[in-house]
Amino acid sequence: MTDRLTIKDIIALGFMTFALFVGAGNIIFPPVVGIQSGEHICTAAIGFLITSVGLPICTIIAVARAGGGIEVLSKPIGKTAGTILAMICYLLVGPLFAIPRTANVSFEVGIVPILNNTKLIMLLYSFIYFILIVIMSLYPSKLIDIIGYFLAPIKIIALSILGLAALIWPAGKNIPANIAYQTNAFSLGFINGYLTMDTLGALVFSMVIVNAIRARGISNKKLLANYTIIAGLIAGIGLTLVYISLFRLGNSSGVLVSQNVDGASILHAYVQSTFGKVGSIFLMLLMFIACIVTAIGLTCAWANFFSQYINIPYKLLVYMLSIFSMIISNLGLDLLIKGVIPILTIIYPPCIVLVILSFTVKFWNRSNFIFIPTMLVSLIFSVLDSIKHLFFLKKIDFIFNQYIPLSDKQFTWLIPTVLIFIIFAILDRIKFFK
């Protein structure tokens, strides 16, 4: 047992953290932002990077400082509310969306262009895919060895090849931005960053990282926090570089595909144009490794979390999760994305508020006096925002746009949340300093 990590282990830990984050959404959504934003790509990219890099890294730092996962971070809102929030996040990044999505995306991007898309092939692929996940998820203490020293370097090399190709050999010049991005480039980039689910992933992966460090014999809380933060920063740098190259890839691909196609089609069109038939095989291997690494990390985190709350052993939860995720993955990617967008629109704002407020917790006399109303208001308005878009309620949309600043930019929750925070912050100082 050691009391400190070696430089080699720290680098492997950073690679592991980066590899855990770069999964399905991280690869398929940036090209879409790139192709649709046209000349406004820089503005859209800034919005996207805030929610897909800035917030996740802040989340890792917040969790590391708190000394625990989302259930510890959410203590100021109460045990029951914190547990419910944690369970919702774990279900979203687990069997209800993120894990099945890794199977869908790796299949549609890597396998479909070679073998075509049939239900039988998808079923066989998902069966093999989840068997591999089970095998590697049963031993979470080996994650640094399995991912950090083996799978992550392969993943980084493959992403580097794709990224450099996108920067050196663009498919062509960008095409004009679509109507939506001409007026709302920043907010659309920001919202698309939700779909990577990196902030929710950071709430989950933080404990995977901590447990991997502990498996190396580190028990000192300060060292655990420091190593977790270093790993997060390494991952943040890697994510930023990957996103920039994928924005460029999408931005130059308007000459190859329609502006309305999905990220999988953009990626396939680009590699076919640049690398020929070899590109299809390369993309298949890249997507398989990228997706399965993320799925392993999510599976370990999910099973570890729920084993604390329900009387089912960790290994049995791994089996149950994998079987359920395999079934969900066979429903199709489009159905999964359409089903989860309204939920992400609701859950993301309270999670963002929680992460930001966690850095101020020592400043307040009673942190729950600040956290609860602020998060509640963000939740209420994000629910209303989700409802109006889901059911196309133009009357509510008109009222919001007329009376709530930034509502037309899809930030209905922001101004009310900030106002409530200011009010209760003032009350906290007045009430408890008398």
Coordinates of C-alpha atoms in Angstrom, one line a residue:
M1 CA 0.0 0.0 0.0
T2 CA 1.3 3.5 -0.8
D3 CA 0.5 6.9 0.6
R4 CA 0.9 8.8 -2.7
L5 CA 0.3 8.1 -6.4
T6 CA 3.2 8.0 -8.8
I7 CA 3.3 10.4 -11.8
K8 CA 2.5 7.4 -14.0
D9 CA -0.6 6.6 -11.9
I10 CA -1.7 10.2 -11.9
I11 CA -1.5 10.3 -15.7
A12 CA -3.3 7.0 -16.0
L13 CA -6.0 8.3 -13.6
G14 CA -6.4 11.5 -15.8
F15 CA -6.6 9.3 -18.9
M16 CA -9.2 7.1 -17.2
T17 CA -11.3 10.1 -16.2
F18 CA -11.1 11.5 -19.8
A19 CA -12.0 8.1 -21.2
L20 CA -15.0 7.8 -18.9
F21 CA -16.4 11.1 -20.1
V22 CA -15.9 10.7 -23.8
G23 CA -18.8 8.5 -24.7
A24 CA -21.7 8.5 -27.2
G25 CA -23.1 12.0 -26.7
N26 CA -19.6 13.6 -26.6
I27 CA -18.9 12.4 -30.1
I28 CA -22.2 12.7 -31.9
F29 CA -23.5 16.1 -30.7
P30 CA -20.6 18.5 -31.4
P31 CA -20.6 17.8 -35.2
V32 CA -24.3 18.7 -35.2
V33 CA -23.6 22.0 -33.5
G34 CA -20.7 22.5 -35.9
I35 CA -22.8 22.0 -39.1
Q36 CA -25.9 23.9 -37.9
S37 CA -24.1 26.9 -36.4
G38 CA -22.3 27.8 -39.6
E39 CA -20.6 31.2 -39.3
H40 CA -21.7 31.4 -35.6
I41 CA -19.7 28.4 -34.6
C42 CA -17.5 30.2 -32.1
T43 CA -20.5 31.6 -30.2
A44 CA -22.3 28.2 -30.2
A45 CA -19.0 26.4 -29.2
I46 CA -18.6 28.7 -26.1
G47 CA -22.1 27.8 -24.9
F48 CA -21.6 24.1 -25.6
L49 CA -18.2 24.1 -23.7
I50 CA -19.7 25.7 -20.7
T51 CA -22.2 22.9 -20.1
S52 CA -20.1 20.1 -21.4
V53 CA -16.7 21.0 -19.9
G54 CA -16.9 23.9 -17.5
L55 CA -19.8 22.6 -15.4
P56 CA -18.6 19.0 -15.3
I57 CA -15.1 20.0 -14.1
C58 CA -16.7 22.3 -11.5
T59 CA -18.8 19.4 -10.4
I60 CA -15.8 17.1 -10.0
I61 CA -14.1 19.8 -7.9
A62 CA -17.2 20.4 -5.8
V63 CA -17.7 16.6 -5.1
A64 CA -14.0 16.3 -4.3
R65 CA -14.2 19.2 -1.8
A66 CA -17.4 17.8 -0.3
G67 CA -15.7 14.4 0.3
G68 CA -18.5 12.3 -1.3
G69 CA -20.9 11.8 -4.1
I70 CA -24.1 13.7 -5.1
E71 CA -25.7 12.5 -1.9
V72 CA -23.1 14.4 0.2
L73 CA -23.1 17.4 -2.1
S74 CA -26.9 17.7 -1.7
K75 CA -27.0 17.6 2.1
P76 CA -28.2 21.2 2.4
I77 CA -31.5 20.3 0.7
G78 CA -32.2 17.5 3.1
K79 CA -31.6 13.7 3.1
T80 CA -34.8 12.8 1.4
A81 CA -34.7 15.4 -1.4
G82 CA -30.9 14.8 -1.9
T83 CA -31.5 11.0 -2.2
I84 CA -34.3 11.5 -4.7
L85 CA -32.2 13.9 -6.8
A86 CA -29.3 11.4 -6.7
M87 CA -31.5 8.5 -7.8
I88 CA -32.9 10.5 -10.7
C89 CA -29.4 11.4 -11.9
Y90 CA -28.2 7.8 -11.5
L91 CA -31.2 6.4 -13.4
L92 CA -30.7 8.9 -16.2
V93 CA -27.0 8.1 -16.6
G94 CA -27.8 4.4 -16.0
P95 CA -30.5 2.2 -17.5
L96 CA -33.0 4.8 -18.6
F97 CA -30.7 6.6 -21.1
A98 CA -27.0 7.0 -21.0
I99 CA -25.9 3.3 -20.8
P100 CA -28.4 2.1 -23.5
R101 CA -27.3 5.1 -25.6
T102 CA -23.7 3.9 -25.7
A103 CA -24.8 0.7 -27.3
N104 CA -27.1 2.5 -29.7
V105 CA -24.6 5.0 -30.9
S106 CA -21.7 2.5 -31.2
F107 CA -24.0 0.3 -33.3
E108 CA -25.4 3.0 -35.5
V109 CA -22.1 4.8 -36.1
G110 CA -19.8 1.8 -36.3
I111 CA -21.8 -1.3 -37.4
V112 CA -24.8 0.0 -39.5
P113 CA -22.6 1.4 -42.3
I114 CA -20.9 -2.0 -42.7
L115 CA -23.6 -4.6 -42.0
N116 CA -26.8 -2.5 -42.3
N117 CA -29.4 -2.1 -39.6
T118 CA -31.6 -5.0 -38.7
K119 CA -33.3 -5.8 -35.4
L120 CA -31.5 -9.2 -35.2
I121 CA -28.0 -7.7 -35.8
M122 CA -28.7 -5.0 -33.1
L123 CA -29.9 -7.7 -30.7
L124 CA -26.8 -9.8 -31.2
Y125 CA -24.5 -6.8 -31.0
S126 CA -26.1 -5.5 -27.8
F127 CA -25.9 -9.0 -26.3
I128 CA -22.1 -9.2 -26.9
Y129 CA -21.6 -5.6 -25.9
F130 CA -23.2 -6.0 -22.5
I131 CA -21.5 -9.3 -21.8
L132 CA -18.2 -7.4 -22.2
I133 CA -19.5 -4.6 -19.9
V134 CA -20.4 -7.2 -17.2
I135 CA -17.0 -8.9 -17.4
M136 CA -15.1 -5.6 -16.9
S137 CA -17.5 -4.0 -14.4
L138 CA -17.4 -6.9 -11.9
Y139 CA -14.0 -5.7 -10.7
P140 CA -14.2 -1.9 -10.1
S141 CA -10.9 -1.8 -8.2
K142 CA -9.1 -2.7 -11.5
L143 CA -10.5 0.3 -13.4
I144 CA -7.2 2.2 -13.5
D145 CA -5.5 -0.9 -14.9
I146 CA -8.2 -1.8 -17.4
I147 CA -9.1 1.7 -18.6
G148 CA -6.3 4.0 -17.5
Y149 CA -3.4 1.8 -18.8
F150 CA -5.1 0.0 -21.7
L151 CA -8.4 1.2 -23.1
A152 CA -7.9 5.0 -22.5
P153 CA -4.6 5.3 -24.5
I154 CA -6.2 3.5 -27.5
K155 CA -9.2 5.8 -27.2
I156 CA -7.0 8.9 -27.0
I157 CA -4.9 7.8 -30.1
A158 CA -8.0 7.2 -32.1
L159 CA -9.6 10.5 -31.1
S160 CA -6.3 12.3 -31.9
I161 CA -6.2 10.8 -35.4
L162 CA -9.8 11.9 -36.0
G163 CA -9.3 15.3 -34.5
L164 CA -6.1 16.1 -36.4
A165 CA -7.7 15.0 -39.6
A166 CA -10.7 17.3 -39.0
L167 CA -8.3 20.2 -38.4
I168 CA -5.8 19.4 -41.3
W169 CA -8.3 18.1 -43.9
P170 CA -11.6 19.8 -43.6
A171 CA -14.3 18.5 -45.9
G172 CA -15.0 21.9 -47.3
K173 CA -16.1 25.4 -46.3
N174 CA -18.9 26.0 -43.8
I175 CA -22.4 26.6 -45.0
P176 CA -24.6 29.4 -43.5
A177 CA -26.1 28.8 -40.1
N178 CA -29.7 27.5 -39.9
I179 CA -32.4 30.0 -38.8
A180 CA -32.3 28.9 -35.1
Y181 CA -28.6 29.4 -34.8
Q182 CA -28.7 32.8 -36.5
T183 CA -30.4 34.3 -33.5
N184 CA -29.7 31.8 -30.6
A185 CA -26.3 30.4 -31.2
F186 CA -25.1 30.6 -27.6
S187 CA -28.2 29.3 -26.0
L188 CA -28.5 26.4 -28.5
G189 CA -24.9 25.5 -27.9
F190 CA -25.5 25.6 -24.2
I191 CA -28.6 23.4 -24.4
N192 CA -26.9 20.9 -26.7
G193 CA -24.2 20.6 -24.0
Y194 CA -26.9 19.1 -21.8
L195 CA -27.2 16.2 -24.1
T196 CA -23.7 15.1 -23.5
M197 CA -24.9 14.6 -19.9
D198 CA -21.4 15.4 -18.7
T199 CA -22.5 17.3 -15.6
L200 CA -24.7 14.4 -14.5
G201 CA -21.9 12.1 -15.4
A202 CA -19.5 14.1 -13.2
L203 CA -21.8 13.6 -10.2
V204 CA -21.6 9.9 -10.9
F205 CA -18.0 9.5 -12.1
S206 CA -16.5 11.4 -9.2
M207 CA -17.0 8.5 -6.8
V208 CA -15.7 6.1 -9.4
I209 CA -12.5 8.2 -9.6
V210 CA -12.2 8.4 -5.8
N211 CA -12.7 4.6 -5.4
A212 CA -10.0 4.0 -8.1
I213 CA -7.6 6.2 -6.1
R214 CA -8.5 4.3 -2.9
A215 CA -7.8 1.0 -4.6
R216 CA -4.2 2.3 -4.9
G217 CA -3.9 2.6 -1.1
I218 CA -4.7 6.3 -0.7
S219 CA -6.9 7.1 2.3
N220 CA -6.0 10.7 3.2
K221 CA -9.0 12.9 2.4
K222 CA -7.0 15.8 1.2
L223 CA -4.9 13.6 -1.2
L224 CA -8.1 12.0 -2.4
A225 CA -9.6 15.4 -3.2
N226 CA -6.4 16.7 -4.8
Y227 CA -5.9 13.7 -7.1
T228 CA -9.6 13.8 -8.1
I229 CA -9.3 17.4 -9.0
I230 CA -6.1 16.8 -11.0
A231 CA -7.8 14.0 -12.9
G232 CA -10.8 16.3 -13.6
L233 CA -8.6 19.0 -15.0
I234 CA -6.7 16.5 -17.2
A235 CA -10.1 15.3 -18.5
G236 CA -11.3 18.9 -19.1
I237 CA -8.3 19.7 -21.3
G238 CA -8.8 16.5 -23.3
L239 CA -12.5 17.1 -23.7
T240 CA -12.0 20.7 -24.9
L241 CA -9.6 19.5 -27.6
V242 CA -11.9 16.8 -28.7
Y243 CA -14.9 19.1 -28.9
I244 CA -13.0 21.8 -30.9
S245 CA -11.9 19.2 -33.5
L246 CA -15.5 17.8 -33.7
F247 CA -17.0 21.3 -34.1
R248 CA -14.5 21.8 -37.0
L249 CA -15.4 18.4 -38.5
G250 CA -19.1 19.2 -38.5
N251 CA -18.6 22.8 -39.6
S252 CA -16.8 21.7 -42.7
S253 CA -19.2 18.8 -43.6
G254 CA -22.1 20.8 -45.0
V255 CA -20.8 19.9 -48.5
L256 CA -21.2 16.2 -47.7
V257 CA -24.5 15.9 -45.9
S258 CA -27.7 17.8 -45.2
Q259 CA -27.7 20.3 -42.2
N260 CA -30.5 18.3 -40.6
V261 CA -28.8 14.9 -40.3
D262 CA -27.7 13.4 -37.0
G263 CA -24.1 13.3 -35.7
A264 CA -23.7 9.7 -36.6
S265 CA -24.3 10.5 -40.3
I266 CA -22.0 13.5 -40.2
L267 CA -19.2 11.4 -38.8
H268 CA -19.6 8.6 -41.2
A269 CA -19.8 10.9 -44.2
Y270 CA -16.6 12.7 -43.1
V271 CA -14.5 9.5 -42.5
Q272 CA -15.7 8.0 -45.8
S273 CA -14.7 11.2 -47.6
T274 CA -11.3 11.5 -45.9
F275 CA -10.2 7.9 -45.3
G276 CA -12.3 5.9 -47.7
K277 CA -13.4 2.3 -46.7
V278 CA -10.7 2.2 -44.1
G279 CA -12.5 5.1 -42.4
S280 CA -15.6 3.0 -41.7
I281 CA -13.5 0.3 -39.9
F282 CA -11.6 3.0 -38.0
L283 CA -14.8 4.7 -36.9
M284 CA -16.3 1.4 -35.8
L285 CA -13.4 0.7 -33.5
L286 CA -13.3 4.3 -32.2
M287 CA -17.0 4.3 -31.3
F288 CA -16.9 0.9 -29.8
I289 CA -14.0 1.7 -27.4
A290 CA -15.4 5.2 -26.6
C291 CA -18.8 3.9 -25.8
I292 CA -17.9 0.8 -23.9
V293 CA -15.4 2.6 -21.6
T294 CA -18.1 5.1 -20.6
A295 CA -20.6 2.3 -20.1
I296 CA -18.2 0.4 -17.8
G297 CA -17.7 3.5 -15.7
L298 CA -21.4 4.2 -15.4
T299 CA -22.2 0.6 -14.6
C300 CA -19.7 0.5 -11.8
A301 CA -21.0 3.8 -10.4
W302 CA -24.7 2.8 -10.7
A303 CA -24.2 -0.6 -9.0
N304 CA -22.1 0.8 -6.3
F305 CA -24.6 3.6 -5.5
F306 CA -27.7 1.4 -5.4
S307 CA -26.0 -1.4 -3.5
Q308 CA -26.0 1.1 -0.6
Y309 CA -29.8 1.7 -0.7
I310 CA -31.2 -1.7 -1.6
N311 CA -30.3 -5.1 -0.2
I312 CA -28.9 -6.5 -3.4
P313 CA -25.2 -7.3 -3.9
Y314 CA -23.0 -5.2 -6.2
K315 CA -22.4 -8.0 -8.7
L316 CA -26.0 -8.9 -9.0
L317 CA -26.9 -5.3 -9.7
V318 CA -24.3 -5.3 -12.5
Y319 CA -26.1 -8.2 -14.1
M320 CA -29.5 -6.7 -13.6
L321 CA -28.5 -3.3 -15.0
S322 CA -26.8 -4.8 -18.1
I323 CA -29.9 -7.0 -18.9
F324 CA -32.3 -4.0 -18.5
S325 CA -30.0 -1.7 -20.5
M326 CA -29.7 -4.2 -23.3
I327 CA -33.5 -4.3 -23.6
I328 CA -33.8 -0.5 -23.6
S329 CA -31.0 -0.1 -26.2
N330 CA -33.1 -2.2 -28.7
L331 CA -35.8 0.4 -28.6
G332 CA -33.8 2.7 -30.9
L333 CA -31.7 5.9 -30.5
D334 CA -34.3 8.3 -31.8
L335 CA -36.9 7.2 -29.2
L336 CA -34.3 7.4 -26.4
I337 CA -33.2 11.0 -27.3
K338 CA -36.8 12.3 -27.7
G339 CA -37.8 10.7 -24.4
V340 CA -34.9 12.1 -22.4
I341 CA -34.7 15.7 -23.7
P342 CA -37.7 17.0 -21.6
I343 CA -36.3 15.2 -18.5
L344 CA -32.8 16.7 -19.0
T345 CA -34.4 20.2 -19.4
I346 CA -36.0 19.7 -16.0
I347 CA -33.1 18.1 -14.1
Y348 CA -30.2 20.1 -15.4
P349 CA -30.9 23.6 -13.9
P350 CA -31.3 22.3 -10.3
C351 CA -28.1 20.3 -10.7
I352 CA -26.3 23.4 -12.0
V353 CA -27.6 25.5 -9.1
L354 CA -26.5 22.8 -6.6
V355 CA -23.0 22.6 -8.0
I356 CA -22.5 26.4 -8.1
L357 CA -24.0 26.9 -4.5
S358 CA -21.8 24.1 -3.1
F359 CA -18.8 26.4 -3.5
T360 CA -20.5 29.0 -1.2
V361 CA -21.8 26.6 1.5
K362 CA -19.4 27.9 4.2
F363 CA -20.4 31.4 3.6
W364 CA -24.0 31.0 4.8
N365 CA -25.3 30.8 8.4
R366 CA -27.7 28.1 7.3
S367 CA -27.0 26.8 3.9
N368 CA -30.3 25.0 3.6
F369 CA -32.1 28.4 3.9
I370 CA -30.4 29.4 0.7
F371 CA -30.2 26.0 -1.2
I372 CA -33.8 24.8 -0.9
P373 CA -35.7 27.9 -2.3
T374 CA -33.1 28.6 -5.0
M375 CA -33.1 25.0 -6.3
L376 CA -36.9 24.8 -5.9
V377 CA -37.5 27.9 -8.1
S378 CA -35.0 26.6 -10.7
L379 CA -36.9 23.3 -10.7
I380 CA -40.4 24.9 -11.1
F381 CA -39.4 27.1 -14.0
S382 CA -37.5 24.3 -15.7
V383 CA -40.6 22.1 -15.4
L384 CA -42.7 24.9 -17.0
D385 CA -40.1 25.4 -19.7
S386 CA -40.1 21.7 -20.5
I387 CA -43.9 21.5 -20.6
K388 CA -44.3 24.5 -22.9
H389 CA -41.8 23.0 -25.4
L390 CA -43.1 19.5 -25.1
F391 CA -46.7 20.5 -25.8
F392 CA -46.0 23.6 -27.9
L393 CA -48.0 25.8 -25.6
K394 CA -47.6 29.1 -27.5
K395 CA -49.7 31.1 -25.0
I396 CA -47.4 30.2 -22.1
D397 CA -44.4 30.8 -24.4
F398 CA -45.6 34.3 -25.2
I399 CA -46.2 35.2 -21.5
F400 CA -42.7 33.9 -20.6
N401 CA -41.0 35.7 -23.4
Q402 CA -42.8 38.9 -22.6
Y403 CA -42.3 39.0 -18.8
I404 CA -39.2 36.9 -18.1
P405 CA -35.8 38.0 -19.5
L406 CA -33.9 35.3 -21.5
S407 CA -37.0 33.1 -21.8
D408 CA -36.7 33.3 -25.6
K409 CA -33.2 32.0 -25.2
Q410 CA -34.5 28.9 -23.4
F411 CA -33.1 30.2 -20.0
T412 CA -36.5 30.8 -18.4
W413 CA -35.3 29.5 -15.1
L414 CA -32.2 31.7 -14.8
I415 CA -33.5 35.2 -13.8
P416 CA -36.1 33.9 -11.3
T417 CA -33.5 31.6 -9.7
V418 CA -30.9 34.5 -9.4
L419 CA -33.6 36.8 -7.9
I420 CA -34.7 34.2 -5.3
F421 CA -31.0 33.5 -4.4
I422 CA -30.4 37.2 -3.8
I423 CA -33.5 37.6 -1.7
F424 CA -32.7 34.6 0.6
A425 CA -29.0 35.5 0.7
I426 CA -29.9 38.9 2.1
L427 CA -32.4 37.4 4.5
D428 CA -29.8 34.9 5.7
R429 CA -27.4 37.8 6.6
I430 CA -30.1 39.9 8.2
K431 CA -31.9 37.1 10.1
F432 CA -28.9 35.4 11.6
F433 CA -26.7 38.4 12.2
K434 CA -29.1 40.1 14.5

